[in-house]
Structure formats: C-alpha cells, structure tokens
Amino acid sequence: MAATFQGLGAAAALSLSGSFDPNRLHLPCRRSLSVTRLSFVVRLEERIVSGSNLPPRRAQQLVSKAVATKADAASASTASKPGHELLLFEALREGLEEEMDRDPQVCVMGEDVGHYGGSYKVTKGLADKFGDLRVLDTPIAENAFTGMGIGAAMTGLRPVVEGMNMGFLLLAFNQISNNCGMLHYTSGGQFKIPIVIRGPGGVGRQLGAEHSQRLESYFQSIPGIQMVACSTPYNAKGLMKAAIRSENPVILFEHVLLYNLKERIPDEEYVLNLEEAEMVRPGEHITILTYSRMRYHVMQAAKTLVNKGYDPEVIDIRSLKPFDLYTIGNSVKKTHRVLIVEECMRTGGIGASLTAAITENFHDYLDAPIMCLSSQDVPTPYAGTLENWTVVQPAQIVTAVEQLCQ
Amino acid sequence: MATAFSSIGVIQNPHCESRSVPSRKLYSAVLGSTQKFRFNPPSRSISGCSETLGKPSPIYAISEVFKEKKRKSASSSSGLLITKEEGLEVYEDMVLGRCFEDMCAQMYYRGKMFGFVHLYNGQEAVSTGFIKLLKKEDCVVSTYRDHVHALSKGIPAREVMSELFGKTTGCCRGQGGSMHMFSKEHNLIGGFAFIGEGIPVATGAAFTSKYRREALNETDCDHVTLAFFGDGTCNNGQFYECLNMAALWKLPIVFVVENNLWAIGMSHLRSTSDPEIWKKGPAFGMPGVHVDGMDVLKVREVPKEAIGRARRGEGPTLVECETYRFRGHSLADPDELRDPAEKARYAARDPIATLKKYMIDNNLANEVEFKAIDKKIDEIVEDSVEFADGSPQPSRSQLLENVFADPKGFGIGPDGRYRCADPKFTEGTAHV
C-alpha cells in the first residue's frame, strides 16, 4: 500500500521540493514471490517489504524466534486481513504497547512520556493504561536517567529510554558509551543490558542547529550496541518490537519529519529483523543505499530517474550498525555501482563507514567509485533556504546517478 | 583525636523546624587539612521543599535513634556496641581488606598486575560497616576503588586476585580488571572507572527494586542498593541528578560518600564551595548523616537505620563518612602533596587497631583470637595469589565473546551468514 503523507502542521509535514503523487510511490514488483520458509515475509498488496526474495540463509534458524509468530505467513493470504491504517508515531506506540502488554518488565522512561504522552505522542495513553511507574516521567537529567535505565536493565528490567530529541542524548554520552555499550563485556558477560534508547533526530523544519542533529555518526563507534533507523510505519513497529525483545542494547533512530507518515500495516503480530536491510525498489543499474528520511528523497528522485530510463535499486539499510552486508553485497554484485544517500554529516558519518565496508568487501565488483551524498558539514541553519541546501535534495540524487551511470 | 563531628550524626530536617545548628569547630581541626577555610555559617532557612514534596519525612528518627543508642549504651549494663561474634566477623573482614590490598601493592610492583590500581587501605571501616549489614540480594555499586567492596560483598579473594592478574578465572573473566569488579551472584554492579557514572546505575538498581514491589507486585521485594563514591564525585552533576531522582521517587538506595579529603592531588577544601557533603542531602529532601568513617562501630550504626529506612520504602539517605586513605590515590601516585602530619593523625585512628583495642578493653576477645584471624587471612590471601598465578590467561577465543549478549549483533556477513556463525568467531580471529 502506498504510504501517504499527512500534513498536520508545519513542523510535522514532510515537504518535498517538487509535487509528489503518493500513488506513484508504489512501484510494481519485478520478482515473483517465492514461497519460502522465511516467516517474516508479509505480502502487503504485492509489495515486498523485506529482503525475502533472497535465497534462504543458513542463519534462518537463529532468527526464527525473533520473528513473526505466523510461520506460514507466506501461504496465508493477507487479502482476508486488510490490516489497518495508521501514522508512524502510532505504529511506534502500537509496537511499544504490545510489548508492554506481553512482558511486564518492559517500561518506559523519559521526559514527558507519561502524563504528556510524549512530545511526539509516541507514548500517548500508555501512562493511563500502565501507570506512572511503568511509564516514568523523569526530570530533565539525561545522563542520570539513561544511566538509571542501564542499571534497571542490568537488574532485570527492559527499559525503553526516550530522548525527547536525539540531540539531548549527547548529555547521556557517558552512560551510553561507557555503560550501555561496554558493561556486558567488562563484566565478563555477567550482566546483559536489554535497553532500547530511542528518539527523534535528523533535520526538521527550521528547528535550528542543536535540534537538528544526527547522532548516528557519533554513536557508531561504540562497541556493544546496535543501531537501527526506522522509516515507515511498518518497519517502525517491527523494529520497535525487535529492539525491545533483543538482549542487546539497541538505539532506535526516528526522524522528526516522518512521524506523520501514514501506511496500512498488518493486523497480525510481526517482528522485523534488527540486522537486515530492506529492499525498497529492486533494480539493475545502480544501488542506492539510504536510510530514514532520505529514503523518501531517493524515491522521489527514483521517479525522475525511471522517467529518464534508469533502473535504480533502492535499499533502505535500516540497520546502521551492523550493516547488512549480504543484502548490500548482493546488490553491488548485480549493479556494480553504488550511491549512498544519507542525512549524516560528510565527515565520519554512516556513509563514510559504509563506503569503507563496501570497498573492503566488494571492491572487485565495482565499476565506478562509490559516491556518497551527505549533508554538508555545517551546523544546520535556521533559515529555510539554507537548511534545504545543507541536506541532500532529490535533484542532487538524480545528477549523481546520471554521473555514475555514464 | 575525636572531633566535634566524630560521634554524632547531625541531621537537618527539610521540615524547617529545627533552626539550631550545633556549633562547629574550625574545619582545619575536623578535616585535618592545614588549609584555613573561610567559615560560612549554614543557611537558616531551608526552602519549602517539604511543601512541594507534600509529605513530611520522618528523618528525625535517625538522629533520635542514634542518640538514643548512644545514651542507652552508656547507661545499660552491657554497654557494648557489638557482640563478640559480630566483632570478630567485622575484624576479619577489615583485615582481609587490608591484607589483600597490601598484597596487591606487592604484586603490582612485581609486575603481576598493570594499569591503574587504587587501594583502599585505611577506609576498611566504611566497606565493612555498611556491606556486612546487607543481604546477598542487595546491590552494591562502587568506583574504581572497589577491591574491598568486592571482598566485603562476598566475592572470593581468589576471584578478585585472578581478575587483577587478568586471568580467565577472574570474576569478570579478566576482562574488567581492577576498576571493574562485577558479580551477578553477589550483586556487585561495578566497578566504574569514571567517577560518578556508577551512581545512576545504582539508582537504576534501586528503581528495579521499587518496580518489582509496586509494578510487578512482588510485595516482599525490599532489596536495597548502596552506592559508594568519594568526595570528588560530590561535585559532579550525576551525583546531584541522582539525589533528586532518588528522593523524588523514594528509591531504596543509600548514597555513601567516602570522604577521604583528597581527589588525587586536589584537596576537598580547594574544590568544594561547601565541604560539608552531608548537608546536601536535606537540600533534596533526604536525611544527611555525617559519621566518623575511621571507627567501624560508629559507622555500623548508620546503615542499620538507613538501610531499614530504604527497605521500608521511606526513601534514600546520604551518608558522609569521614575517612582517609593511607596510600596514594593509586599505585602510580607518589603521594607527595599530603601533609605527613595529617597522615600521621589518621594513621593513629586506624580502624583495625581501633576495633581491636575496643574489643580487648571490653574483654570481648584476646590477642590469641586476633592472631588466629590474622593468620587465617594471610593464608587466604596467599592462596588467592597462588590461585591467580596458576590460572590460565584468556585465550584468543575469549576475545569476541560477551561483546553482545545476543551475538547476532555482529550482523550479517557478505556470505549471508550471521557473523557469529562463522567458525573463526569462536576462535576469536573472525573479522567483525
């Protein structure tokens, strides 16, 4: 089902530089669906939402317990259950609520998550249902309450810590780096830290430099953590559930401008795989790797590119740490050209790491140097025009593809 | 040697009732520093924190109980602060701490352990006084000066020494080292290298205890957490943030400040605007207690009440223990800055000698019994060294274990398999 954009106000709307026709987002699938025993394949009106068209892997038995309960989903048609429509923030809430229902040790901590319902409404209504202790309103002390979440995780709970804005988690860097990532190892494996740290980040609508940060690049070196970025209501819910169920500390990156995306998601329970990338649009000419909000800029550019005769393969990498080198590698082996489109800064960003990883592993398959489009190394300006120029726009993506495909 | 502070726990009540503050001697006498300190009288009015809290806190109980005990012990016939069995147990624990740390110094200079090693000599009364009153399920969070906390909590000397030697039989498999002692079995949650970063973790452990009782309805869960840290930490933001949260939610935690007056070479007086740390408790709505940390009998009285408070759900307590480290900050510290006269003053208040004298003077035990304990501890410590010496170094295969609780976190490799399924993973040579 096509994802539609709901404008609910200036801050919330995802504005695209050109006119955008949501109905064209849904691109026909080129692959026949093979019935596999991969239970996380969900046919959503003929759009493949996960990398299920790849040959079954030996590792499947490892992931099966983290995946949807319907083992025969492939054969069970989703046509009888049309699913329900919701916005991305509601999908996050649904995932969180389901996990809190399922396991009483799951709790939420953060600023304004309780009575206020969350500054982006992700936890709305949860405090009424679960109480003030399970949905804890904290004072404004990121370092301390993140550390408190870590201590609680070490002693048996499964906290979900919300940073009101990802940028605020810079204040919690001590706890995230030293304790969250390292204590499992430093304690010789005695204490696990099944914490989820989540919050909105990314460049918004003229929020100013400090509210427009992309912390994925700062956190990526921390050993012992996993990072995922959601981009659609479907993967938001699935990744939220997977992150909560994971025994590892997971940082879930959401984006301020994507909270009001609308999509139809399945009624039945599903959990996605934290380590896998998502095939958004299969293609032949070039691999475009992206995540979070840039996925939409890429897809918009893809429309233009298709009209010009190109056939881009678009992969939403989703897992920022570790990278899904299998999905990415298969794509590179097929297309031989790579373009990375990200919202991170140029220096030391996710794209930089991804470039290195692809060069190391798939150098022989490349016909052209990897191109990486990132945001400018500039504190995000307030002025709208300047802000637009700091992030990658669809026109730049089109130009880059044309350049790479010469 | 005793000062105006040494025996009475002074409590300030956020209820703003008691305005009279006992007169203080000059800080130089109390704290042993030769530095003159410009005396600031404490403020008369405490802001209406109790109004905002909305609940009166019965903290008078601590000082009253404490003073009661003192009066009672003076007048009652037995008049003793400790029984023979308890006394010998306490003595043994303190001697274990002292002996172990002395052995650490020897081993370090012989090249058996490396890095930063911070010894606890002189502060044993605090560790023993508090931790011996805990149950096994209660949690302890410490700092880098954690060997003796680990021993008091019940981790065998063998495991601690092995960890220091970096052997695989150490309590953290050799992966933590001196500054990161952990034990799930004994509920020791660190061991932290950065000061202050353990306090939020301790707050989290206390939160879990409250959560179990109230959200998971395990009504008999009354586990308490002790957070140990030093005077330098009390100028750190994490300390204050956690005092606030602990008091706000009445978490079952006791904050124990081991004020040994020195943060490496920085005197407490030179770095702190108001050096009376215990006063900072009432500012957040919890009792603040000051106690002579060189006398284990005095120290013991405080946790009896503070831990009881926490178990009953009445909230946290801030305890400042005036103590002293006989050695330098770490084994790499030449310790040239501290005044020898100050060191001598505190050496005369050695907690082990003080306890021994008390017990002998009150006919609780005799020299023979003490010597027997000394010998026993010597054997334990020597055995721990032998054990550590004879233990294997970690093999390469240990390198990649324990990075993730779920090793799928290393991700999917180019061949489609999870990296942890790669046989080189168990060998520790896999590329992750």
XYZ file of C-alpha atoms in Angstrom, chain A:
406
model
C 0.000 0.000 0.000
C 1.307 3.352 -0.767
C 2.437 5.447 2.116
C 0.750 8.793 2.154
C 1.984 11.959 3.694
C -0.202 13.637 6.183
C 0.459 17.282 6.768
C -0.527 18.090 10.281
C 1.251 21.335 10.680
C 4.400 22.997 9.600
C 6.673 21.151 11.922
C 5.238 17.804 11.087
C 4.879 17.930 7.366
C 7.402 16.302 5.179
C 7.739 18.779 2.427
C 9.261 17.744 -0.809
C 10.712 20.067 -3.292
C 8.511 19.006 -6.141
C 4.936 17.936 -6.354
C 4.525 14.461 -5.162
C 1.922 11.965 -6.153
C 1.628 9.341 -3.439
C 0.001 6.890 -5.775
C 3.120 6.651 -7.788
C 5.240 5.613 -4.857
C 4.054 2.069 -5.146
C 6.257 0.574 -7.792
C 5.468 -2.771 -9.275
C 7.462 -5.647 -8.000
C 9.621 -7.360 -10.557
C 10.274 -10.532 -8.715
C 7.954 -13.432 -8.383
C 7.275 -14.231 -4.831
C 8.817 -17.466 -3.879
C 7.176 -19.253 -1.071
C 9.914 -19.703 1.395
C 10.037 -20.704 4.930
C 11.109 -17.220 5.850
C 8.322 -16.350 8.145
C 8.961 -12.661 8.160
C 7.771 -12.208 4.626
C 4.495 -10.417 4.681
C 2.768 -9.824 1.430
C 1.388 -6.395 1.655
C -0.548 -5.991 -1.523
C 2.246 -7.285 -3.651
C 4.971 -5.120 -2.254
C 7.875 -6.953 -0.766
C 8.765 -5.250 2.434
C 11.792 -7.199 3.444
C 14.608 -8.912 1.654
C 12.698 -12.104 1.284
C 13.463 -12.623 -2.361
C 16.974 -13.635 -1.486
C 17.868 -17.297 -1.198
C 17.248 -18.786 2.216
C 20.131 -18.442 4.530
C 21.668 -20.905 6.846
C 21.181 -18.415 9.603
C 17.429 -18.557 9.496
C 17.119 -20.856 12.444
C 18.862 -18.235 14.507
C 16.345 -15.570 13.684
C 13.189 -17.556 13.758
C 12.415 -16.881 17.350
C 12.690 -13.133 16.862
C 10.241 -13.164 14.049
C 6.528 -13.207 13.490
C 4.520 -15.910 15.107
C 2.737 -16.912 11.941
C 5.144 -19.415 10.475
C 3.013 -19.989 7.439
C 2.510 -16.375 6.589
C 3.627 -16.840 3.041
C 0.792 -19.118 2.238
C -1.774 -17.403 4.372
C -3.050 -14.683 2.181
C -3.263 -11.237 3.612
C -6.177 -10.440 1.448
C -8.572 -11.669 4.083
C -6.982 -9.337 6.658
C -6.620 -5.957 5.105
C -4.759 -4.511 8.047
C -5.241 -1.096 9.494
C -4.005 2.343 8.612
C -2.042 4.427 10.992
C 0.611 7.071 11.272
C 4.216 6.276 12.051
C 4.124 7.548 15.597
C 1.014 5.447 16.192
C 2.830 2.440 14.801
C 5.631 3.015 17.276
C 3.107 3.275 20.047
C 1.351 0.150 18.955
C 4.600 -1.775 18.969
C 5.530 -0.420 22.360
C 2.121 -1.125 23.824
C 2.071 -4.667 22.530
C 5.452 -5.342 24.079
C 4.406 -3.778 27.371
C 1.320 -5.964 27.402
C 3.360 -9.007 26.627
C 6.124 -8.509 29.163
C 5.568 -6.631 32.415
C 9.249 -5.892 32.708
C 9.115 -3.531 29.752
C 8.929 0.029 30.977
C 9.402 3.481 29.511
C 11.442 6.346 30.918
C 11.925 9.791 29.598
C 10.889 13.392 29.731
C 7.177 13.959 29.303
C 6.499 10.403 28.271
C 3.836 9.862 30.893
C 1.191 12.449 31.531
C 2.071 14.488 28.470
C 2.026 11.440 26.276
C 5.380 12.099 24.709
C 6.426 15.197 22.864
C 5.694 13.387 19.610
C 2.826 11.416 21.094
C 4.572 8.082 20.813
C 3.630 7.179 24.391
C 0.205 8.773 24.443
C -2.229 6.963 26.684
C 0.326 4.483 27.975
C 0.653 6.056 31.408
C -3.110 5.828 31.893
C -3.009 2.183 30.998
C 0.177 1.037 32.681
C 0.677 3.531 35.487
C 3.240 6.144 36.380
C 5.935 3.681 37.315
C 5.898 1.763 34.067
C 5.748 4.961 32.040
C 8.036 7.149 34.060
C 8.193 10.913 33.710
C 11.766 11.817 34.523
C 13.284 15.126 35.478
C 15.495 16.766 32.883
C 18.625 14.778 33.582
C 19.517 12.719 30.518
C 22.767 11.337 31.796
C 21.247 10.231 35.055
C 18.056 8.710 33.743
C 19.803 6.952 30.902
C 22.186 5.536 33.489
C 19.213 4.631 35.603
C 17.763 2.781 32.660
C 21.013 0.918 32.261
C 21.089 -0.020 35.939
C 17.498 -1.173 35.707
C 18.328 -3.240 32.629
C 21.232 -4.851 34.424
C 18.992 -5.846 37.295
C 16.239 -7.411 35.257
C 14.007 -4.823 33.665
C 13.691 -3.969 29.976
C 13.532 -0.197 29.826
C 12.828 1.927 26.793
C 14.529 5.261 27.296
C 13.242 8.136 25.251
C 15.376 11.098 24.365
C 12.979 13.907 23.660
C 15.260 14.802 20.823
C 18.160 12.581 19.891
C 20.452 15.548 20.332
C 19.724 15.579 24.053
C 21.324 12.198 24.302
C 24.655 13.914 23.862
C 24.259 14.627 27.539
C 23.971 10.926 28.133
C 27.053 10.045 26.131
C 28.964 8.969 29.219
C 26.329 6.415 30.074
C 25.684 5.265 26.522
C 29.291 4.777 25.645
C 30.813 3.538 28.864
C 27.987 1.667 30.444
C 25.432 0.769 27.821
C 27.877 -0.500 25.272
C 30.626 -1.852 27.407
C 29.353 -3.347 30.605
C 28.314 -6.666 29.210
C 31.860 -7.241 28.095
C 33.577 -5.644 31.054
C 31.591 -7.761 33.465
C 32.680 -10.881 31.632
C 29.200 -11.476 30.297
C 27.505 -11.447 33.694
C 25.132 -8.574 33.117
C 23.103 -8.018 29.999
C 21.686 -4.660 29.120
C 18.479 -5.125 27.109
C 17.766 -1.429 26.859
C 16.221 0.469 23.959
C 17.196 4.077 23.539
C 15.019 5.882 21.082
C 14.035 9.300 19.980
C 13.583 11.636 17.043
C 16.572 13.117 15.346
C 17.508 14.438 11.973
C 16.980 17.754 10.254
C 13.472 19.026 10.751
C 11.667 22.126 9.637
C 13.841 25.046 10.714
C 14.454 23.705 14.198
C 17.932 25.207 14.397
C 21.293 23.556 14.662
C 21.008 21.908 18.040
C 17.642 20.281 17.398
C 18.714 19.023 14.003
C 21.482 16.654 14.889
C 22.202 13.214 13.532
C 23.691 11.250 16.350
C 24.082 8.001 14.475
C 27.521 9.081 13.374
C 28.627 9.867 16.903
C 27.397 6.590 18.358
C 28.505 4.235 15.627
C 31.931 3.535 17.078
C 30.647 2.445 20.440
C 31.262 -1.280 20.726
C 28.469 -3.421 22.009
C 25.455 -1.503 20.762
C 23.204 -1.917 17.773
C 21.671 0.961 15.857
C 18.596 0.856 13.659
C 16.708 3.593 11.862
C 13.032 3.297 11.020
C 11.449 4.978 8.031
C 7.933 3.654 7.523
C 5.120 2.810 9.906
C 5.586 -0.826 9.021
C 9.251 -1.004 9.856
C 8.845 1.375 12.789
C 6.551 -1.020 14.591
C 8.551 -4.071 13.631
C 11.860 -2.578 14.672
C 10.446 -1.255 17.920
C 9.276 -4.715 18.853
C 12.512 -6.320 17.761
C 14.561 -3.804 19.686
C 12.607 -4.411 22.869
C 12.914 -8.155 22.539
C 16.614 -8.012 21.801
C 19.018 -8.855 24.582
C 21.436 -6.267 23.239
C 21.281 -2.527 23.800
C 19.649 -1.019 20.733
C 19.443 2.608 19.694
C 16.383 3.240 17.553
C 16.606 6.372 15.439
C 13.363 8.007 14.433
C 13.034 11.140 12.351
C 11.125 14.275 13.338
C 9.604 14.701 9.908
C 8.435 11.155 9.433
C 6.113 10.810 12.390
C 3.033 11.563 10.344
C 3.559 9.147 7.525
C 0.520 7.007 7.003
C 0.545 3.409 5.942
C -1.562 0.300 6.152
C 0.075 -2.311 8.309
C -0.946 -5.877 9.106
C -3.256 -6.673 11.941
C -1.379 -9.774 12.890
C 1.707 -9.524 15.004
C 5.063 -9.216 13.289
C 8.578 -8.523 14.368
C 11.300 -7.449 11.995
C 14.920 -8.404 11.974
C 17.231 -5.848 13.504
C 20.197 -6.738 11.380
C 18.567 -6.764 7.964
C 18.238 -4.153 5.294
C 15.032 -3.537 3.402
C 14.725 -3.771 -0.363
C 12.579 -0.824 -1.326
C 12.806 -0.988 -5.082
C 14.695 -3.672 -6.955
C 16.631 -2.514 -9.995
C 19.532 -3.210 -12.304
C 21.567 -0.139 -12.979
C 22.705 1.256 -9.704
C 22.446 0.531 -5.995
C 21.249 3.405 -3.901
C 21.753 2.888 -0.173
C 19.875 5.129 2.162
C 18.023 5.254 5.456
C 15.449 7.266 7.365
C 14.132 10.416 5.741
C 16.484 10.320 2.786
C 14.668 7.227 1.606
C 11.859 9.488 0.503
C 14.139 11.894 -1.293
C 15.667 8.893 -3.032
C 12.298 7.514 -4.028
C 11.286 10.834 -5.400
C 14.487 11.013 -7.383
C 13.807 7.450 -8.483
C 10.615 8.567 -10.185
C 12.552 11.093 -12.199
C 15.234 8.541 -12.957
C 12.749 5.966 -14.153
C 11.280 8.529 -16.486
C 14.749 9.124 -17.812
C 15.244 5.451 -18.384
C 17.307 4.442 -15.405
C 16.536 1.494 -13.199
C 17.816 2.178 -9.698
C 17.798 -0.392 -6.943
C 16.938 1.283 -3.677
C 17.835 -0.304 -0.381
C 16.902 1.152 2.966
C 19.773 -0.127 5.063
C 17.755 0.173 8.298
C 20.491 -1.395 10.369
C 23.106 1.307 10.809
C 25.255 -0.851 12.998
C 25.920 -3.587 11.957
C 25.499 -3.245 8.223
C 23.645 -5.961 6.378
C 26.480 -6.764 4.027
C 24.589 -9.621 2.468
C 21.739 -7.585 1.039
C 24.089 -4.768 0.194
C 26.663 -7.091 -1.305
C 24.198 -8.912 -3.499
C 23.033 -5.622 -4.834
C 26.531 -4.395 -5.549
C 27.369 -7.607 -7.311
C 24.399 -7.058 -9.549
C 24.595 -3.383 -10.385
C 28.307 -2.591 -9.894
C 27.608 0.985 -8.943
C 26.859 2.418 -5.549
C 25.403 5.689 -4.428
C 24.932 6.339 -0.733
C 22.430 8.995 0.241
C 22.314 9.972 3.866
C 21.432 12.834 6.139
C 24.551 12.448 8.279
C 27.405 14.860 8.009
C 30.019 14.195 5.405
C 32.774 13.617 7.912
C 32.695 10.407 9.865
C 29.110 9.636 9.025
C 27.326 6.390 8.369
C 28.066 6.854 4.698
C 31.760 7.049 5.382
C 31.676 3.744 7.255
C 29.510 2.174 4.617
C 31.866 3.295 1.875
C 34.735 1.688 3.716
C 32.826 -1.523 4.312
C 31.775 -1.845 0.681
C 35.236 -1.053 -0.608
C 36.768 -3.627 1.692
C 34.353 -6.379 0.837
C 33.162 -5.766 -2.699
C 35.894 -3.769 -4.370
C 36.177 -6.163 -7.274
C 32.553 -5.752 -8.170
C 32.603 -2.007 -8.550
C 32.688 -0.373 -11.954
C 32.816 3.121 -10.562
C 33.931 4.749 -7.321
C 31.355 4.765 -4.573
C 29.628 8.107 -4.368
C 28.329 9.335 -1.066
C 25.866 12.186 -0.791
C 25.688 13.502 2.733
C 24.652 16.663 4.449
C 27.134 19.479 4.454
C 29.449 19.703 7.445
C 27.579 22.743 8.625
C 25.574 23.448 11.758
C 22.062 23.340 10.395
C 21.000 26.907 9.787
C 17.639 28.243 10.815
C 16.777 29.882 7.507
C 14.671 27.580 5.387
C 16.586 28.109 2.196
C 19.937 27.450 3.823
C 18.552 24.453 5.623
C 17.385 22.935 2.350
C 20.844 23.312 0.928
C 22.507 21.513 3.814
C 20.612 18.287 3.197
C 20.605 16.221 0.052
C 17.766 17.050 -2.312
C 16.282 14.765 -4.975
C 17.775 16.798 -7.804
C 21.267 16.130 -6.496
C 20.494 12.436 -6.326
C 19.377 12.427 -9.938
C 22.534 14.197 -11.013
C 24.685 11.800 -9.060
C 23.051 8.771 -10.620
C 23.442 10.177 -14.077
C 27.077 10.818 -13.344
C 27.696 7.346 -12.016
C 25.908 5.632 -14.819
C 27.772 7.274 -17.645
